[in-house]
Structure formats: C-alpha cells, structure tokens
mmCIF file of C-alpha atoms in Angstrom:
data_model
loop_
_atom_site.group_PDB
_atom_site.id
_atom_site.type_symbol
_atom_site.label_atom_id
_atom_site.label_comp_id
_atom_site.label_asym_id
_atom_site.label_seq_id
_atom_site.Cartn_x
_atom_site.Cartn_y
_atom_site.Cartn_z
ATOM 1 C CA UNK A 1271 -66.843 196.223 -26.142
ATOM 2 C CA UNK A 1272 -65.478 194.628 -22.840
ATOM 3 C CA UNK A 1273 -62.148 192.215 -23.282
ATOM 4 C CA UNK A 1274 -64.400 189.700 -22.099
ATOM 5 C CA UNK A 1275 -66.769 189.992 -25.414
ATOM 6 C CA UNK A 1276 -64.085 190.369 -27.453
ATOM 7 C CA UNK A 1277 -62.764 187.147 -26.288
ATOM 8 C CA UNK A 1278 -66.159 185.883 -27.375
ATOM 9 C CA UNK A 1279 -66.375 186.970 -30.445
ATOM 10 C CA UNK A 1280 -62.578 185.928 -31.538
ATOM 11 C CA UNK A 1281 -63.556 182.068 -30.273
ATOM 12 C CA UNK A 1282 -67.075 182.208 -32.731
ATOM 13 C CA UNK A 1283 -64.572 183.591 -35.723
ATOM 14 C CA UNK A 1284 -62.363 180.990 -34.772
ATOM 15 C CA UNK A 1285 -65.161 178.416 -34.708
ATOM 16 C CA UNK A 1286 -66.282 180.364 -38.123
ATOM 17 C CA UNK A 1287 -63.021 179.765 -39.634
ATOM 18 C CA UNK A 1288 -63.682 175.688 -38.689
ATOM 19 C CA UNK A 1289 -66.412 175.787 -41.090
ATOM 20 C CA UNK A 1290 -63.988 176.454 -43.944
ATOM 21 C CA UNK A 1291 -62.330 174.179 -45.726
ATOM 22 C CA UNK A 1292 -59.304 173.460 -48.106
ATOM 23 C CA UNK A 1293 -61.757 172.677 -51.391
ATOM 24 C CA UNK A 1294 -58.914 170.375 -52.790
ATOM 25 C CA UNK A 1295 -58.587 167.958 -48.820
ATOM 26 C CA UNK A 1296 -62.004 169.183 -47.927
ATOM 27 C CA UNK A 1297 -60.472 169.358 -43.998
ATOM 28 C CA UNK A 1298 -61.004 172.868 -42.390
ATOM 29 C CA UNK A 1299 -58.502 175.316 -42.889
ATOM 30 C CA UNK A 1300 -58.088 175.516 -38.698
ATOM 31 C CA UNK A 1301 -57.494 171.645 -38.261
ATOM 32 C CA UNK A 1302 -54.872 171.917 -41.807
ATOM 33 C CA UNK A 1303 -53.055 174.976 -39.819
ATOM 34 C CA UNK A 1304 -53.638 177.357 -42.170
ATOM 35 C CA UNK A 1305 -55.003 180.110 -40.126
ATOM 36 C CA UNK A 1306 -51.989 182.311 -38.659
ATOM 37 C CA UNK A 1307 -53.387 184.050 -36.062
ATOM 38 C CA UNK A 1308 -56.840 186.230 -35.471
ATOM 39 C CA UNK A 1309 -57.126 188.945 -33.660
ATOM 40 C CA UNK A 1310 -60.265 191.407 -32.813
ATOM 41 C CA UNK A 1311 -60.144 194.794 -31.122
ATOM 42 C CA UNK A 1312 -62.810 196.936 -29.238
ATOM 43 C CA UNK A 1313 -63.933 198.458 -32.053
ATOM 44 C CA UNK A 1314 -65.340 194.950 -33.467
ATOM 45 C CA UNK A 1315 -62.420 194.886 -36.237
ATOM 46 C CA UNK A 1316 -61.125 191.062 -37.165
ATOM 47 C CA UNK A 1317 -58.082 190.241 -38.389
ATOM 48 C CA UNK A 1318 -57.122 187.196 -39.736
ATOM 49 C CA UNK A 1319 -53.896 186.124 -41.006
ATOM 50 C CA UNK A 1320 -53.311 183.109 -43.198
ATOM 51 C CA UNK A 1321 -50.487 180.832 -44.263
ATOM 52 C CA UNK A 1322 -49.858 177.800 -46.931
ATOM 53 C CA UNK A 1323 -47.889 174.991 -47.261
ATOM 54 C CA UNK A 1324 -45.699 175.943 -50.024
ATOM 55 C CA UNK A 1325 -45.235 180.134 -51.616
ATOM 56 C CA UNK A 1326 -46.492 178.937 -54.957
ATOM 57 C CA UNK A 1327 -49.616 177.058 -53.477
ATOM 58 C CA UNK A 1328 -52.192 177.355 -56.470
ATOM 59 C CA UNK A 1329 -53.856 180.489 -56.688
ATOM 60 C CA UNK A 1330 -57.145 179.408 -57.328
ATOM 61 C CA UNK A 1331 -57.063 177.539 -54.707
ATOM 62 C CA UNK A 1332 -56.117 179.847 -52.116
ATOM 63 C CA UNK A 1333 -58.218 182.633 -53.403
ATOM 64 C CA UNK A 1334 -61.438 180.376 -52.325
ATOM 65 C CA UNK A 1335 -59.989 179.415 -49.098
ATOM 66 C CA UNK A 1336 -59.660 182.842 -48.426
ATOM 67 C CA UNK A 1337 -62.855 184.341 -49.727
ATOM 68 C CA UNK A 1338 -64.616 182.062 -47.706
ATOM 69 C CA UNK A 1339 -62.665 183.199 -44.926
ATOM 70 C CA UNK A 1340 -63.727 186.620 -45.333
ATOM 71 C CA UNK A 1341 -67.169 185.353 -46.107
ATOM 72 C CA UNK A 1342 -67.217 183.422 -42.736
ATOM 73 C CA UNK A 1343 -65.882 186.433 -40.789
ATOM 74 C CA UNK A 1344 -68.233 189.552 -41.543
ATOM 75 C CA UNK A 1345 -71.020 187.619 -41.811
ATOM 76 C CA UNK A 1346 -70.851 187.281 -37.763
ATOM 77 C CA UNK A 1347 -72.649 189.510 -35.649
ATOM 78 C CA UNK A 1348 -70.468 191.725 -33.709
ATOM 79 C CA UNK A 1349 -67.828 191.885 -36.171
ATOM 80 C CA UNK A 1350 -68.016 195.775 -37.782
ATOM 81 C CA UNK A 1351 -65.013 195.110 -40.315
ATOM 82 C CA UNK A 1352 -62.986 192.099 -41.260
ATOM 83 C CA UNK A 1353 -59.735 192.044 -42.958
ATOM 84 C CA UNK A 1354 -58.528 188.076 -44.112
ATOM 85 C CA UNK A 1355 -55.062 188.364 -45.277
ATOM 86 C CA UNK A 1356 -52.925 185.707 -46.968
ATOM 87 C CA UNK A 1357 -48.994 186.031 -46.377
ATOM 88 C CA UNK A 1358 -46.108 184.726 -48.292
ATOM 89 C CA UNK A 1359 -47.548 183.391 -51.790
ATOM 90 C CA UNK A 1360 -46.205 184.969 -54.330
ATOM 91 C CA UNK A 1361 -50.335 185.952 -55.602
ATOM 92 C CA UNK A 1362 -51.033 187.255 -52.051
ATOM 93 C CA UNK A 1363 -51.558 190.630 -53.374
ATOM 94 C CA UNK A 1364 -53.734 189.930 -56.028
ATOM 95 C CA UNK A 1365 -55.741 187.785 -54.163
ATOM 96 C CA UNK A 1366 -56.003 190.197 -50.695
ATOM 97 C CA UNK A 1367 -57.100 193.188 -52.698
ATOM 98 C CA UNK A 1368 -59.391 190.714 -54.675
ATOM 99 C CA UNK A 1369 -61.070 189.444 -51.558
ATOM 100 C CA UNK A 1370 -60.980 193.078 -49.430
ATOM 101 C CA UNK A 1371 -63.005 194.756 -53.024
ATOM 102 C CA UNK A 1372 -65.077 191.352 -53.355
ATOM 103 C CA UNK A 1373 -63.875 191.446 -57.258
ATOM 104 C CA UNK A 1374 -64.505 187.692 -57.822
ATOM 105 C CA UNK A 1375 -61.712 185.792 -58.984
ATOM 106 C CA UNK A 1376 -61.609 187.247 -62.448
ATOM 107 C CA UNK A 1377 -61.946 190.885 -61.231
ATOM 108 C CA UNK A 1378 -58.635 189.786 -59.122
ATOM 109 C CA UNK A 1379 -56.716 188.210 -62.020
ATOM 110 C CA UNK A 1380 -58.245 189.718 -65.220
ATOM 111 C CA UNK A 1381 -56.738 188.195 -68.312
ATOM 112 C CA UNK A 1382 -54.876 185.409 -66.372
ATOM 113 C CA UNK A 1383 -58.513 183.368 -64.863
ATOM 114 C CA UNK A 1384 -59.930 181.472 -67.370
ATOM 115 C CA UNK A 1385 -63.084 182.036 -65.130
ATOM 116 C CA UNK A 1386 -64.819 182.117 -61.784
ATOM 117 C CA UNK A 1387 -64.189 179.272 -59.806
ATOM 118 C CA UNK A 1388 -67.800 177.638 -59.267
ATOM 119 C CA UNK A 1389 -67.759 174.707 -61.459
ATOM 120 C CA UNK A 1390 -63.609 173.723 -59.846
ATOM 121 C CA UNK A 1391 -65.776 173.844 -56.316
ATOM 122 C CA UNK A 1392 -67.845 171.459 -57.897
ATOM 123 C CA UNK A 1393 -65.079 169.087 -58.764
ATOM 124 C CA UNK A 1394 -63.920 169.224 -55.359
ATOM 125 C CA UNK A 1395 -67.177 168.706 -53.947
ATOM 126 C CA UNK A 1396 -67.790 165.404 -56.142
ATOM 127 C CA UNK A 1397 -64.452 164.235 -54.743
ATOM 128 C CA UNK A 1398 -65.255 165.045 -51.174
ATOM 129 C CA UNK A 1399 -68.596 163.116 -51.836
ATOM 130 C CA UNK A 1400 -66.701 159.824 -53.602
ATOM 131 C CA UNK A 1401 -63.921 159.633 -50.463
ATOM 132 C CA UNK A 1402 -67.043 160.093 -48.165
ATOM 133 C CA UNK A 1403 -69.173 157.496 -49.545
ATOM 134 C CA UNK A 1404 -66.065 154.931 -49.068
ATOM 135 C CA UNK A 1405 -65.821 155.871 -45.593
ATOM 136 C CA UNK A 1406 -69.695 155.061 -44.875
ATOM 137 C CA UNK A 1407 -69.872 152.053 -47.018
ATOM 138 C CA UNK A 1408 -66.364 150.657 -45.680
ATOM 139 C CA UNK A 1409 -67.587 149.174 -42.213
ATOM 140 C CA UNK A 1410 -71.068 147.889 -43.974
ATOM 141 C CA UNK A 1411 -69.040 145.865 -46.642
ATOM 142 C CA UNK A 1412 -66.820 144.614 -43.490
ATOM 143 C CA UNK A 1413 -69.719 143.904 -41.819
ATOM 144 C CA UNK A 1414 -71.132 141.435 -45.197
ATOM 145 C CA UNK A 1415 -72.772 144.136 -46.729
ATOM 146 C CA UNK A 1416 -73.055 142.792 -50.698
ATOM 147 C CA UNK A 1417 -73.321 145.325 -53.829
ATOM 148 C CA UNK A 1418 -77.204 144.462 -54.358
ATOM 149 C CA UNK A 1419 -77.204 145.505 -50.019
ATOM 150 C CA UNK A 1420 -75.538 148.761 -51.065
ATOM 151 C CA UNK A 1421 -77.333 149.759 -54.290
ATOM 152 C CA UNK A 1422 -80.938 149.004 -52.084
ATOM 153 C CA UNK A 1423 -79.759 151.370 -49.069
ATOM 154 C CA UNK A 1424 -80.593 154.172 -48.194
ATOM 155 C CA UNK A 1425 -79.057 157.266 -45.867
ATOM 156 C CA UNK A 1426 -81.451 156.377 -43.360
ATOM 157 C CA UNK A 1427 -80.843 153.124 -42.796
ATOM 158 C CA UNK A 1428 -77.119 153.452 -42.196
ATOM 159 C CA UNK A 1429 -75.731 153.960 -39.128
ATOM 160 C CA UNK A 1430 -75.448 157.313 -37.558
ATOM 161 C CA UNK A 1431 -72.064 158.756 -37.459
ATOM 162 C CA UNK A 1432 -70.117 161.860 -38.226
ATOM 163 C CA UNK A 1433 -68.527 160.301 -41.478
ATOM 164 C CA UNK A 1434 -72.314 160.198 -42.408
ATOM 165 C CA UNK A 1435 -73.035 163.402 -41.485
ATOM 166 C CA UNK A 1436 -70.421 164.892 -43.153
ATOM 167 C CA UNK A 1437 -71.388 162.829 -46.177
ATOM 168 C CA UNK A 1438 -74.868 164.459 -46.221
ATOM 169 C CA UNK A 1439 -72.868 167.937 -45.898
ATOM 170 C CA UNK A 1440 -71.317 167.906 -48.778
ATOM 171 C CA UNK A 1441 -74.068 165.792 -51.062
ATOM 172 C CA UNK A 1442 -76.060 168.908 -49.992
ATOM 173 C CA UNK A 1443 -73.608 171.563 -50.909
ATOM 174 C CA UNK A 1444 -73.305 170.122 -54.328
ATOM 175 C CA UNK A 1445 -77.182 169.555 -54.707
ATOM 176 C CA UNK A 1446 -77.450 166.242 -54.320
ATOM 177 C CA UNK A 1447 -80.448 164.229 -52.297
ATOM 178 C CA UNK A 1448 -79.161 163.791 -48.664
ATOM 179 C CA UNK A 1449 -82.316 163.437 -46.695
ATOM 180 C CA UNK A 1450 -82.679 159.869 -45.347
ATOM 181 C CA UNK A 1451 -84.964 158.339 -48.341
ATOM 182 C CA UNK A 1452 -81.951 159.301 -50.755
ATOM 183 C CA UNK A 1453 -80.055 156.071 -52.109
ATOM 184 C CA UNK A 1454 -76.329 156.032 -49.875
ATOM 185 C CA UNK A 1455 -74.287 155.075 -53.811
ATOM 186 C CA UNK A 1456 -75.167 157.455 -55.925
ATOM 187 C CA UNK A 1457 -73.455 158.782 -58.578
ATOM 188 C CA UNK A 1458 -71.751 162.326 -57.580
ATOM 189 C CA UNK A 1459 -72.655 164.218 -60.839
ATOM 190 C CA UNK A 1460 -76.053 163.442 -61.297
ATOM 191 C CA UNK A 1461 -76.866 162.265 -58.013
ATOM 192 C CA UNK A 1462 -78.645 159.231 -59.396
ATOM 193 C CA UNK A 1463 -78.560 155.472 -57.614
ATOM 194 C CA UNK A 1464 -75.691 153.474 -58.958
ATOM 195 C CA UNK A 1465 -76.985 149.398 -59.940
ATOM 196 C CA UNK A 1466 -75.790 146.778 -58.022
ATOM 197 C CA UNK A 1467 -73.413 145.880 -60.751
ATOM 198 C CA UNK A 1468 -71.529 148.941 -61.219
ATOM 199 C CA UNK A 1469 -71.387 149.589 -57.442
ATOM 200 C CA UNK A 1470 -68.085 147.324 -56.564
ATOM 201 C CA UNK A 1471 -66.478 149.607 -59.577
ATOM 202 C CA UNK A 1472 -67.871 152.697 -57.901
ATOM 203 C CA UNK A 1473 -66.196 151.382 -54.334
ATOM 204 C CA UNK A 1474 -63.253 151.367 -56.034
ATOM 205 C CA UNK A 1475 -63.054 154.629 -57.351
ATOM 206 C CA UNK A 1476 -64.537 155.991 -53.845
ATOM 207 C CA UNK A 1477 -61.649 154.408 -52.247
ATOM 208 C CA UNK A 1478 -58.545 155.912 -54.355
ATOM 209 C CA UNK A 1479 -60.300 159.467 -54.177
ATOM 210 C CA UNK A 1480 -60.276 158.864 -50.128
ATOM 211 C CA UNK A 1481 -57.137 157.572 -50.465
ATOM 212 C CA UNK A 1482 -55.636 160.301 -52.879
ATOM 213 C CA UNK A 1483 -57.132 163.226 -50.603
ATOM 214 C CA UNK A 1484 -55.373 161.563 -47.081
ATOM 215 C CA UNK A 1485 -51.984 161.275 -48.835
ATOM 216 C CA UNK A 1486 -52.543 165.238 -50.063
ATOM 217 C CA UNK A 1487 -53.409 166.165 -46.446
ATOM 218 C CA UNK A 1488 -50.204 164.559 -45.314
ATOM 219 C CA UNK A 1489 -47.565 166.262 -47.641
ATOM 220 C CA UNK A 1490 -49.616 169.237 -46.980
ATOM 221 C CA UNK A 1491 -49.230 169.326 -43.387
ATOM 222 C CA UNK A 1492 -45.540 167.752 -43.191
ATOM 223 C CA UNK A 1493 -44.680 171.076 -45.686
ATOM 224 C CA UNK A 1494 -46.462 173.195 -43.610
ATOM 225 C CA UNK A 1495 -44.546 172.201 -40.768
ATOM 226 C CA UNK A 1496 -41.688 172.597 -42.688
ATOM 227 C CA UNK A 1497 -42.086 176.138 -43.720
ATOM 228 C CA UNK A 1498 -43.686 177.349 -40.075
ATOM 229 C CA UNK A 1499 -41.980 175.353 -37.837
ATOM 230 C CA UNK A 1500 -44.532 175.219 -34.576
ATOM 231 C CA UNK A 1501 -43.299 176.919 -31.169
ATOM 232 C CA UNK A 1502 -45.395 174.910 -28.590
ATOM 233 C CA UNK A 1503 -45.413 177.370 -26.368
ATOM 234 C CA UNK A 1504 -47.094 179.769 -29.126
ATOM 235 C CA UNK A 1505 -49.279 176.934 -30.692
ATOM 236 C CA UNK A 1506 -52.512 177.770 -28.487
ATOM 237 C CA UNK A 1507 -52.257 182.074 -29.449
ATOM 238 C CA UNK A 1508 -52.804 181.136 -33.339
#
C-alpha cells in the first residue's frame, strides 16, 4: 500500500466515522469531537482513538458509539483489521474488549446490563425524529402553515432541504414511512398521521425535544473542551 492510498483510505474512515452518531444528540461523533485521532498503516490496519466529554460518560452510551465505530471501520474495503479504542472512562476496558470480541453489550457487562441496547436506540431515534420534525415544520408554520395544513402534508410536498433529509434518515432507521407519500406529523412510535387537532400539542413536544438535544450538545462540547483543551496547531491531525 503506497502513502498515497493510505491517505485515501484514512479520509473514507474518517468520512465513515461522520456517519456515526452520538444516539443521545444524534450529531456525528466527528462534528461532537469525539474521535481522537485515526491512524492506518501499510498493512491496511486502522486505528481509532476516542474521547468523551466527562470519565463517567454513560456506558451504554458510549459502548454504541463505539461499536458503531468499529462497525463503520472494517466494514470498508481496504481496511484488513480495525482496532476502535475508547480512552479515559472509567468502563473503557469493558467496553474495548467488548467491541474488539463483538460480545454485545451484555457479553461486555454480564450481570450489570439489564439488556442489549436495541430498544434505548429506539428511544433515541424517536427523539431524533420529534426535534427533526420541528425543524421541517418550523419555517412552514412561519410561513402560515395552519395544523389542518400540517396534518394534510406530506414529505413530498415540503421543501427540499437537508433538515428534511435528515428527517427521512432517521424515520427510516426507526421504520417509519419516509418516502414522499408518507404524512410529514406522524407520530414517532407508530408512525401513524397525527389529526389536525393534536398536531399544535405534537409541535410542542417536537420543539422541547429539539430544544433539549441543542442544550445537551452544548454542555457536551463546552466539557469536552474542558477536559481536551484544543491545540490549533494539532486540531487538523485528529
């Protein structure tokens, strides 16, 4: 492998690692700052270092964060081994052998996990999918849009933007219709058209879950900063 291709193929594990997210902001793990560094050598080996906020982040959390990280990683062509490491939380070893032996989460924690972590990815998901549905139907209620307007649209009658594309995303990662006939209010567990009526109600819950998840990415990053204070001459080698 020339230096050239391995540049290559640590930018597409980088661009990889853009595709997962935090499942409790729902931003990408690269834009949050959580990756630490990656590194590939000429045998095709990644390594990929990653950091949290806070030592005592939640465990559950950062198991996913970093299974999908591995996930993300090997699944590339090109890469022959991949090794995603979490440093400094005090469950890093638990979690690192977990993910390396691809134990699940109760294979990594045995009598302390309740369970695997599917149905709190769902949770998050139905979150992600309430905060994205106020950022869609925002501008159309600024623009006159009235609940009975709402409740009769559908996703492809709205605009096109990237708040609507992600709001497809993740209505199709938790099963629910996202193709353009689908209603654009819907309720996130069954995926069913909210009335007219209930839809101001809905807007309101849509908003404090958008609202909630900003305010969590801001502590988040401010600690982060905190902890790994950023040398700007280093910032572009992570």
């Amino acid at each position: 492998m020339t230096v050239t291709t391995a540049g290559t193929l640590r930018s597409r594990i980088l661009a990889a690692l853009g595709g997962v997210r935090d499942p409790e902001l729902d931003e990408p793990i690269t834009v949050l700052g959580f990756v630490a560094s990656c590194t590939v050598d000429s045998d095709g080996r990644a390594e990929v270092h990653l950091r949290l906020p806070t030592y005592f982040c939640a465990p559950n959390f950062a198991y996913l964060m970093v299974a999908d990280a591995y996930d993300a990683v090997s699944a590339l062509d090109g890469v022959r081994r991949a090794d995603v490491i979490l440093d400094e939380h005090f469950a890093a070893v638990a979690i690192n052998q977990g993910v390396a032996a691809r134990a699940g989460f109760v294979g990594s924690f045995g009598a302390e996990a309740a369970g695997e972590l599917d149905a709190l990815r769902a949770d998050f998901l139905r979150k992600a999918v309430l905060a994205g549905t106020d950022q869609v139907c925002r501008p159309l209620v600024a623009a006159g849009a009235t609940p009975d307007d709402l409740a009769a649209t559908t996703l492809g009658e709205v605009p096109d933007t990237p708040a609507l594309a992600r709001l497809r995303r993740r209505r199709a990662d938790l099963g629910l219709p996202a193709g353009d006939g689908a209603p654009l209010v819907v309720d996130p567990g069954s995926g069913t058209g909210v009335e007219a009526a209930a839809v101001p109600l809905h807007l309101r819950r849509a908003r404090l879950t958008r609202t909630s998840l900003e305010a969590n990415t801001g502590i988040c990053r401010g600690m982060l900063r905190h902890r790994y204070p950023i040398d700007p001459e280093a910032e572009d080698e992570s």
